[in-house]
PDB file of N, CA and C in Angstrom:
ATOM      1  N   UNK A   1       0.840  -1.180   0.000  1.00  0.00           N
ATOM      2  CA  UNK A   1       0.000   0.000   0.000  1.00  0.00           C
ATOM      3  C   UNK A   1       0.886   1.245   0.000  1.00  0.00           C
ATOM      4  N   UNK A   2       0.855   1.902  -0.908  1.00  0.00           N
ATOM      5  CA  UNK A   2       1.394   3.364  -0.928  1.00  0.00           C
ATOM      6  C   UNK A   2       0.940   4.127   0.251  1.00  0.00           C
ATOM      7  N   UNK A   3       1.790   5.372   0.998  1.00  0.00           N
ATOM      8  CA  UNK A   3       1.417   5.850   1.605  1.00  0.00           C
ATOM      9  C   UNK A   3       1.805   7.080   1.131  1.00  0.00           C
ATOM     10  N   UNK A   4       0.772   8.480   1.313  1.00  0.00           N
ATOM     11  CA  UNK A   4       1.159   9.453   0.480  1.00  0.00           C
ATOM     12  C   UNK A   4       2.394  10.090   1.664  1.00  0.00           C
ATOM     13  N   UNK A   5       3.039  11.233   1.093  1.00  0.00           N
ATOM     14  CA  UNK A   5       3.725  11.880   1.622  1.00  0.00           C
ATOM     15  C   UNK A   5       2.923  13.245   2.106  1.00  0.00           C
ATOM     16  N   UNK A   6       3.540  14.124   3.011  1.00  0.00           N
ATOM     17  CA  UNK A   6       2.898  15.090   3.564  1.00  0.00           C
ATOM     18  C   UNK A   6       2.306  15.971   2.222  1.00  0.00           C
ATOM     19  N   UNK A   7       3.502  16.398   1.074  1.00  0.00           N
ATOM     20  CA  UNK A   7       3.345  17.441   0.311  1.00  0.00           C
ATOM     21  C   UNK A   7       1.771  16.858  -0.219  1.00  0.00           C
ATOM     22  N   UNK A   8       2.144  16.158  -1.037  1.00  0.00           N
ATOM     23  CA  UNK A   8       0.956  15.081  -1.683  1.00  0.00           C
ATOM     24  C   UNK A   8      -0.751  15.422  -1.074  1.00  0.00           C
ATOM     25  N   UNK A   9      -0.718  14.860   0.129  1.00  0.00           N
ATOM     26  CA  UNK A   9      -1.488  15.316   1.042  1.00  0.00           C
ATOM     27  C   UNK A   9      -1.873  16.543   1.738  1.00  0.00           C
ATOM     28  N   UNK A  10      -1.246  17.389   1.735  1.00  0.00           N
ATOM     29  CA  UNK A  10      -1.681  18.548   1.781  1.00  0.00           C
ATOM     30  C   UNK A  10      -2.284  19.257   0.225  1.00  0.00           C
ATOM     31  N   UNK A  11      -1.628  18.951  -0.443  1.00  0.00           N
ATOM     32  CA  UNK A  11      -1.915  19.373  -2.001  1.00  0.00           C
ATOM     33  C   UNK A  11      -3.256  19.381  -2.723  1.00  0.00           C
ATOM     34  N   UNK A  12      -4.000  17.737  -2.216  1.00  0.00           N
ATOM     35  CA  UNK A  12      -4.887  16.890  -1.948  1.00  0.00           C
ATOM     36  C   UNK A  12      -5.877  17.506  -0.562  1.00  0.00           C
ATOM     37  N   UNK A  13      -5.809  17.928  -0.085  1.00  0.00           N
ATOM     38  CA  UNK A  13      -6.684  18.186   0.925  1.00  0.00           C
ATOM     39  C   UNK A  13      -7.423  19.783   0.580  1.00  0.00           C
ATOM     40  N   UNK A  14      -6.277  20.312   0.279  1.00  0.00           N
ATOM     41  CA  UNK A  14      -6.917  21.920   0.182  1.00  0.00           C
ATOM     42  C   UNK A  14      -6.735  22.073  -1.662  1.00  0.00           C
ATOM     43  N   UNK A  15      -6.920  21.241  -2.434  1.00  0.00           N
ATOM     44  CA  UNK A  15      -7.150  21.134  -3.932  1.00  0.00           C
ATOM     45  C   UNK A  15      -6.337  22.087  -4.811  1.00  0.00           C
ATOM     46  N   UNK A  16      -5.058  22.254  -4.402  1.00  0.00           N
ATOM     47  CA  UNK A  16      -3.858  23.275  -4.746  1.00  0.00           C
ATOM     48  C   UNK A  16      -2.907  21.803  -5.156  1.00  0.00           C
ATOM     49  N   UNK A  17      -2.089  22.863  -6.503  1.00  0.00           N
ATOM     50  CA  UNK A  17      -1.231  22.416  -6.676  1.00  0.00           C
ATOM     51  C   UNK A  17      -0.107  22.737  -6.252  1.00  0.00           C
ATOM     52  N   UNK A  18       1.403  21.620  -6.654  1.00  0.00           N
ATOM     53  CA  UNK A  18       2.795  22.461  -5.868  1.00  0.00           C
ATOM     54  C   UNK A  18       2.976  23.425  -6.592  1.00  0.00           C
ATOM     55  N   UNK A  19       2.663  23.911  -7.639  1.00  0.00           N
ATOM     56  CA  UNK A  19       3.069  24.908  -8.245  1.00  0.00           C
ATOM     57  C   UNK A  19       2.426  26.148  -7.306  1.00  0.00           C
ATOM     58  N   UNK A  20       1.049  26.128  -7.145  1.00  0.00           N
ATOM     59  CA  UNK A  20       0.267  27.250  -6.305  1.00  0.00           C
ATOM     60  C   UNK A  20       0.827  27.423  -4.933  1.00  0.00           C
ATOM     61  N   UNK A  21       0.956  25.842  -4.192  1.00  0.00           N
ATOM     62  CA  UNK A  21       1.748  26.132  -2.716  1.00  0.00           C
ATOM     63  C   UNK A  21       2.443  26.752  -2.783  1.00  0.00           C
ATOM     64  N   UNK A  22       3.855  26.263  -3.956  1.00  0.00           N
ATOM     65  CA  UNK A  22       4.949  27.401  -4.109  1.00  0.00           C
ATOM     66  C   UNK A  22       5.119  28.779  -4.073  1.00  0.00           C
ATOM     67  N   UNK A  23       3.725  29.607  -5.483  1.00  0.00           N
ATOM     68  CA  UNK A  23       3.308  30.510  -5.619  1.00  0.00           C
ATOM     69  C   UNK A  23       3.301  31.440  -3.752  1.00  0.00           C
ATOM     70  N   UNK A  24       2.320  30.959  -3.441  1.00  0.00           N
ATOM     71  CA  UNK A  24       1.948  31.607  -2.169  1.00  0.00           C
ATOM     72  C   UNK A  24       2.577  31.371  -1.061  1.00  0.00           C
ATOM     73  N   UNK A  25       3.679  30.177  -0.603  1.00  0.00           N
ATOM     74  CA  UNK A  25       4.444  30.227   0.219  1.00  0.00           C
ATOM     75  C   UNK A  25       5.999  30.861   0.182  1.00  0.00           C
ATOM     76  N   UNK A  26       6.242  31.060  -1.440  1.00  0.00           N
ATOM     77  CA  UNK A  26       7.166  31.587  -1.943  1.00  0.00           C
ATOM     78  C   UNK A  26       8.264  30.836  -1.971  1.00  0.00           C
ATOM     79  N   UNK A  27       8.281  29.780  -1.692  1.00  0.00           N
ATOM     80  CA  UNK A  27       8.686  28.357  -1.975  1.00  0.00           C
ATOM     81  C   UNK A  27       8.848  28.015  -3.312  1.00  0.00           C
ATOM     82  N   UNK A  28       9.968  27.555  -4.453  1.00  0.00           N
ATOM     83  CA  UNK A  28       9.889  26.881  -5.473  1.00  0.00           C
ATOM     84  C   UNK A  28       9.063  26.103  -5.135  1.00  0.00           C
ATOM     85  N   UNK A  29       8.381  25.174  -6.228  1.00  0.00           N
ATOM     86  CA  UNK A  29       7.260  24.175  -6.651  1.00  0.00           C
ATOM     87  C   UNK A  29       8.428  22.456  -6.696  1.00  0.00           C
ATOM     88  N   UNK A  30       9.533  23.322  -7.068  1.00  0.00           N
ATOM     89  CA  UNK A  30      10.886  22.030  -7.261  1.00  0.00           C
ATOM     90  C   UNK A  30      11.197  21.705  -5.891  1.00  0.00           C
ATOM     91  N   UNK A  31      11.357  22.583  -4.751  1.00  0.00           N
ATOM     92  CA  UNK A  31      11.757  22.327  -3.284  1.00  0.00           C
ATOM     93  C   UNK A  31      10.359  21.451  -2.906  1.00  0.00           C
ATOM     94  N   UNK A  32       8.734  21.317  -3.412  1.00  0.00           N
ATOM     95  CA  UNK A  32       8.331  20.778  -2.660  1.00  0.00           C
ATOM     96  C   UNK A  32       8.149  19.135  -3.613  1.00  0.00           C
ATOM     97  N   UNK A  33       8.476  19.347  -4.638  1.00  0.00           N
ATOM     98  CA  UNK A  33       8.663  18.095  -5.549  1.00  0.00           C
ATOM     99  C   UNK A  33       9.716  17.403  -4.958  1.00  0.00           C
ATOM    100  N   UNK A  34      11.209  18.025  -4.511  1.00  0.00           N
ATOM    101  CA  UNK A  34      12.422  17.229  -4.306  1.00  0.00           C
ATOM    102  C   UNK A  34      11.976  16.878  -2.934  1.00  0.00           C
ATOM    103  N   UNK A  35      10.905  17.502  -1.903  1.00  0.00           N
ATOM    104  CA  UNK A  35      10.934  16.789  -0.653  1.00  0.00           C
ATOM    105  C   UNK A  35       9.901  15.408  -0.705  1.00  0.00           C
ATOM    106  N   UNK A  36       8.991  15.523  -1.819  1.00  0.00           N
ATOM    107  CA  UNK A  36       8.007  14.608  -1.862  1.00  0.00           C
ATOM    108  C   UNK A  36       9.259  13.145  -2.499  1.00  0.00           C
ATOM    109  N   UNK A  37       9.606  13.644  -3.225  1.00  0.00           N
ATOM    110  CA  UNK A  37      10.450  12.147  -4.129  1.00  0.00           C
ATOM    111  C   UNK A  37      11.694  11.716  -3.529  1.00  0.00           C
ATOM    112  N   UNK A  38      12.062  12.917  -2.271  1.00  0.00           N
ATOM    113  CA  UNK A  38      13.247  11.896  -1.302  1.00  0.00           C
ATOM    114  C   UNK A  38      12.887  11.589  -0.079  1.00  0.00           C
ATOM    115  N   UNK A  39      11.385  11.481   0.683  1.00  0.00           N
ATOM    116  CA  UNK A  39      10.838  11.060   1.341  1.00  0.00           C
ATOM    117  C   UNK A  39      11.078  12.030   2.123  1.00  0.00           C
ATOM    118  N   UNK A  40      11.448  13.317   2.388  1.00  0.00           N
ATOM    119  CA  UNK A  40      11.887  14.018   3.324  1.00  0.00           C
ATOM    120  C   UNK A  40      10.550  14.505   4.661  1.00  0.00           C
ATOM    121  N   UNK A  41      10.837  14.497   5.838  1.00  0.00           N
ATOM    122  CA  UNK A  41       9.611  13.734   6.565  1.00  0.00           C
ATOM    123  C   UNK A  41       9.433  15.607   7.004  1.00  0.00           C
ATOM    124  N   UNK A  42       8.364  15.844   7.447  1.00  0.00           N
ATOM    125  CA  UNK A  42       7.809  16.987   7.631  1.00  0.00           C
ATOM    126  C   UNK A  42       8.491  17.807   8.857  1.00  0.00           C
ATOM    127  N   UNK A  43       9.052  17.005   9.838  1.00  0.00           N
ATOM    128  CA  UNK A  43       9.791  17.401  11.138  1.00  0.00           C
ATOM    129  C   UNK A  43      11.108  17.686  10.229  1.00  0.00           C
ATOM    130  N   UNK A  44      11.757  17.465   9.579  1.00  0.00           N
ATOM    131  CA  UNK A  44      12.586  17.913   8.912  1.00  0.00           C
ATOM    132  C   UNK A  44      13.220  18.721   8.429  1.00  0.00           C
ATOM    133  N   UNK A  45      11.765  19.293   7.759  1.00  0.00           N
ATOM    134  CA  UNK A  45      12.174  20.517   6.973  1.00  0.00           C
ATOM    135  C   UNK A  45      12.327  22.156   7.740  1.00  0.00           C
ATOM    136  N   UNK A  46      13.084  23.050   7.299  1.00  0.00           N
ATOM    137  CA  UNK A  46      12.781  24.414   8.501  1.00  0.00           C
ATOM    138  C   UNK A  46      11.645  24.984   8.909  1.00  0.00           C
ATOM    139  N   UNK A  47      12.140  24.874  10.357  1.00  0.00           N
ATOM    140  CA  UNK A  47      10.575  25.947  10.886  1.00  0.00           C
ATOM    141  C   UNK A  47       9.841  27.131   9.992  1.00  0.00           C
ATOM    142  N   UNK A  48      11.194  27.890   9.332  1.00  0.00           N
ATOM    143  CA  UNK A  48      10.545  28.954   9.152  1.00  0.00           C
ATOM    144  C   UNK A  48       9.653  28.610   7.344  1.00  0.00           C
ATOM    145  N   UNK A  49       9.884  27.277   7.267  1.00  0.00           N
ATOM    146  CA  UNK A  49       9.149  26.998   5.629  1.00  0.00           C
ATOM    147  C   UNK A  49       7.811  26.570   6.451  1.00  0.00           C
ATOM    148  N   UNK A  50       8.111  25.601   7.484  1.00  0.00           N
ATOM    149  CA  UNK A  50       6.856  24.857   7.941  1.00  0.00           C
ATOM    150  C   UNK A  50       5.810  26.030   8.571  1.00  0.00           C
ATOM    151  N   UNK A  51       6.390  26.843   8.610  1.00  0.00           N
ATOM    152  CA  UNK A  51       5.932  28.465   9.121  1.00  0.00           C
ATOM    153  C   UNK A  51       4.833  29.019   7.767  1.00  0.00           C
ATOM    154  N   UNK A  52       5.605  29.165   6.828  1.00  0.00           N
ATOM    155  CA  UNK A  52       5.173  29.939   5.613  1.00  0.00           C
ATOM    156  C   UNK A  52       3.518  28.735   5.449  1.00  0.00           C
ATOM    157  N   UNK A  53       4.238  27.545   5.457  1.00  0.00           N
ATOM    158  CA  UNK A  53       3.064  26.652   4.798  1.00  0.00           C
ATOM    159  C   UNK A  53       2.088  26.773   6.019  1.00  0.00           C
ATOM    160  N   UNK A  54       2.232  26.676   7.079  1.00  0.00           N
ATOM    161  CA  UNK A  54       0.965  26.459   7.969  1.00  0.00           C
ATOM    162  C   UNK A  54       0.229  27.638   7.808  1.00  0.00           C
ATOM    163  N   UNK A  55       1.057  29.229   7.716  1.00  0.00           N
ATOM    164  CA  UNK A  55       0.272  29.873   7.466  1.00  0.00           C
ATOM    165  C   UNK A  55      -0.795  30.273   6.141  1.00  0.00           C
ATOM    166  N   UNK A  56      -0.096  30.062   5.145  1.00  0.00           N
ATOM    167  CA  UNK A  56      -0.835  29.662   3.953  1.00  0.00           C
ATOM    168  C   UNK A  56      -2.066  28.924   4.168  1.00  0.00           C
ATOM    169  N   UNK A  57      -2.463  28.258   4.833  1.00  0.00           N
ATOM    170  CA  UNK A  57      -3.058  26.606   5.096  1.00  0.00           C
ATOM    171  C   UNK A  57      -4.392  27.734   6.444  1.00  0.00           C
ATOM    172  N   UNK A  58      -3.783  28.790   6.906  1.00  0.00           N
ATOM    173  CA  UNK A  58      -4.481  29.287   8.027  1.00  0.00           C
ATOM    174  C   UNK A  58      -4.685  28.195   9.211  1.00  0.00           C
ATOM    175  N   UNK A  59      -3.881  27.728   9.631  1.00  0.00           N
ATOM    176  CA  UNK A  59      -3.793  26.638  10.521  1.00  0.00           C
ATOM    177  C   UNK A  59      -2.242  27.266  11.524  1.00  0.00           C
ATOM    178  N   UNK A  60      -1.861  26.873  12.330  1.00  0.00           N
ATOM    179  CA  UNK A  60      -0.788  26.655  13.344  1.00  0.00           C
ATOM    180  C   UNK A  60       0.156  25.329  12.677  1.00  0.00           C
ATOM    181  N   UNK A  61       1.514  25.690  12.492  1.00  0.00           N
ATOM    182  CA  UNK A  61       2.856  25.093  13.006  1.00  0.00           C
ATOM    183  C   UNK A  61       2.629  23.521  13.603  1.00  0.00           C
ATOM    184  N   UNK A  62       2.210  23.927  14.593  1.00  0.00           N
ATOM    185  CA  UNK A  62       1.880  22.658  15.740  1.00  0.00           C
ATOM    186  C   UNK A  62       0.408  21.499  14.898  1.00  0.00           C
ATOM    187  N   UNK A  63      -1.066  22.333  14.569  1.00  0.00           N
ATOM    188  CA  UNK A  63      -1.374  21.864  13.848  1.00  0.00           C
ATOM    189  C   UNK A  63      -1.159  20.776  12.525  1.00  0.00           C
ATOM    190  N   UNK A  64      -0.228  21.598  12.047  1.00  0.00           N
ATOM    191  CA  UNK A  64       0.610  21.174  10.069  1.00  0.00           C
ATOM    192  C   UNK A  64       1.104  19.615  10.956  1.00  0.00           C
ATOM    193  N   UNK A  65       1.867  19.886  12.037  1.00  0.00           N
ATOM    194  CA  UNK A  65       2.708  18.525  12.232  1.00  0.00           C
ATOM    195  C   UNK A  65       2.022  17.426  12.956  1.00  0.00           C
ATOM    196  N   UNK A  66       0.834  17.942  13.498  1.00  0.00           N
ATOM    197  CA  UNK A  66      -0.099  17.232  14.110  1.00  0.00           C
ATOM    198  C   UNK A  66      -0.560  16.385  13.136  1.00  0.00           C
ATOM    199  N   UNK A  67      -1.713  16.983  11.707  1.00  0.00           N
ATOM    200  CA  UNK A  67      -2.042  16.390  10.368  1.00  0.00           C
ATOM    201  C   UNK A  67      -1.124  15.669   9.699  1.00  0.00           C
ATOM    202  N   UNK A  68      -0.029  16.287   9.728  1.00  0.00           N
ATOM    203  CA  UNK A  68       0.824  16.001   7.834  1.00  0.00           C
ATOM    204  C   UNK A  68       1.983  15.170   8.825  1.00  0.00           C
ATOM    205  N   UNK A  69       2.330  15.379   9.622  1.00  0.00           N
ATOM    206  CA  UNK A  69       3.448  14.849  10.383  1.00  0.00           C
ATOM    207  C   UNK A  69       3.491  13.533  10.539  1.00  0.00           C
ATOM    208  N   UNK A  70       5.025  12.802  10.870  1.00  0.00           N
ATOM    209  CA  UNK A  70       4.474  11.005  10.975  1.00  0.00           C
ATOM    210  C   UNK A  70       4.493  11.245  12.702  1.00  0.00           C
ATOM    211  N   UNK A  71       3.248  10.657  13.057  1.00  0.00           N
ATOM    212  CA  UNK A  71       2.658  10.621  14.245  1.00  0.00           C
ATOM    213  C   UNK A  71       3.747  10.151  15.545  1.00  0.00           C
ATOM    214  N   UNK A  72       4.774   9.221  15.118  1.00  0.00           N
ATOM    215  CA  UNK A  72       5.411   8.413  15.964  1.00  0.00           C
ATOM    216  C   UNK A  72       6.136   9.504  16.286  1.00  0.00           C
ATOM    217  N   UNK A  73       7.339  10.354  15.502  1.00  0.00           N
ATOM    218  CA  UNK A  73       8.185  11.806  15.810  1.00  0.00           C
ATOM    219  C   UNK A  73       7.297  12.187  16.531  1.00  0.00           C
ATOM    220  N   UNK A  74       6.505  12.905  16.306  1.00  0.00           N
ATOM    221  CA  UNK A  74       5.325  13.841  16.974  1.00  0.00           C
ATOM    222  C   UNK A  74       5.468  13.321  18.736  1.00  0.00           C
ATOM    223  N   UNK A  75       5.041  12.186  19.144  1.00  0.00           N
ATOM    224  CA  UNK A  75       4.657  11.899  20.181  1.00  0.00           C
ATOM    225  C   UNK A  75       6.223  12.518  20.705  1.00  0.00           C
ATOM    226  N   UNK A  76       7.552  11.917  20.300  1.00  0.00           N
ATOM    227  CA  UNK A  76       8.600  12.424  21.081  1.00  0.00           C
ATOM    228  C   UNK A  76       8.989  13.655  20.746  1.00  0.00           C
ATOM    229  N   UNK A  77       8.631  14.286  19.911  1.00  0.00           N
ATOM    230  CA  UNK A  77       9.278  15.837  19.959  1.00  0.00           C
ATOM    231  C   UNK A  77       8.337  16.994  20.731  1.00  0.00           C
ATOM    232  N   UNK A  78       6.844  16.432  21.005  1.00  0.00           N
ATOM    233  CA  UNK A  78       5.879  17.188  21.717  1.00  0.00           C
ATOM    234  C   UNK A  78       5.437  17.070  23.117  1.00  0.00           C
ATOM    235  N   UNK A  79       5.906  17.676  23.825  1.00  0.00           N
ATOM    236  CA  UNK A  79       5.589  17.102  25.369  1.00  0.00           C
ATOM    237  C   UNK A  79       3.977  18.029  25.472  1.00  0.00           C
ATOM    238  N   UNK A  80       3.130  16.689  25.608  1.00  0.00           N
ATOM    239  CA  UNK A  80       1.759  17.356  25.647  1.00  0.00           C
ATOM    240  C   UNK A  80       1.702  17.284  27.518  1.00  0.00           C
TER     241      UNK A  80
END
């Protein structure tokens, strides 16, 4: 079973393409292509991109990694 990647899924959820994310996060469309095709995991990438995109998205930081994030990181990088 394929599992999508965050970009993919976000792309897919709010019916934007990477080209448009790019557009409005000011992000190349290639930076979110090269993170989708080297598996690059969402805790990963810089705050201040995961910044641009959550706000784009009108959501919270903490939110984006809550959704798009792999759940297992999450539990240890978040002291709830």
């Amino acid at each position: 079973m394929y599992m999508k990647n965050w970009v993919d899924r976000i792309c897919e959820d709010y019916d934007i393409t990477k080209y448009q994310l790019g557009k409005l996060t000011g992000l190349r469309d290639t930076w979110y292509g090269n993170c989708a095709r080297r598996g690059t995991k969402l805790q990963n990438i810089k705050f201040n991109n995961a910044l641009k995109i959550a706000n784009i998205l009108g959501i919270s930081a903490e939110r984006l990694l809550e959704r798009y994030g792999e759940k297992e990181e999450i539990k240890h990088r978040i002291k709830i």
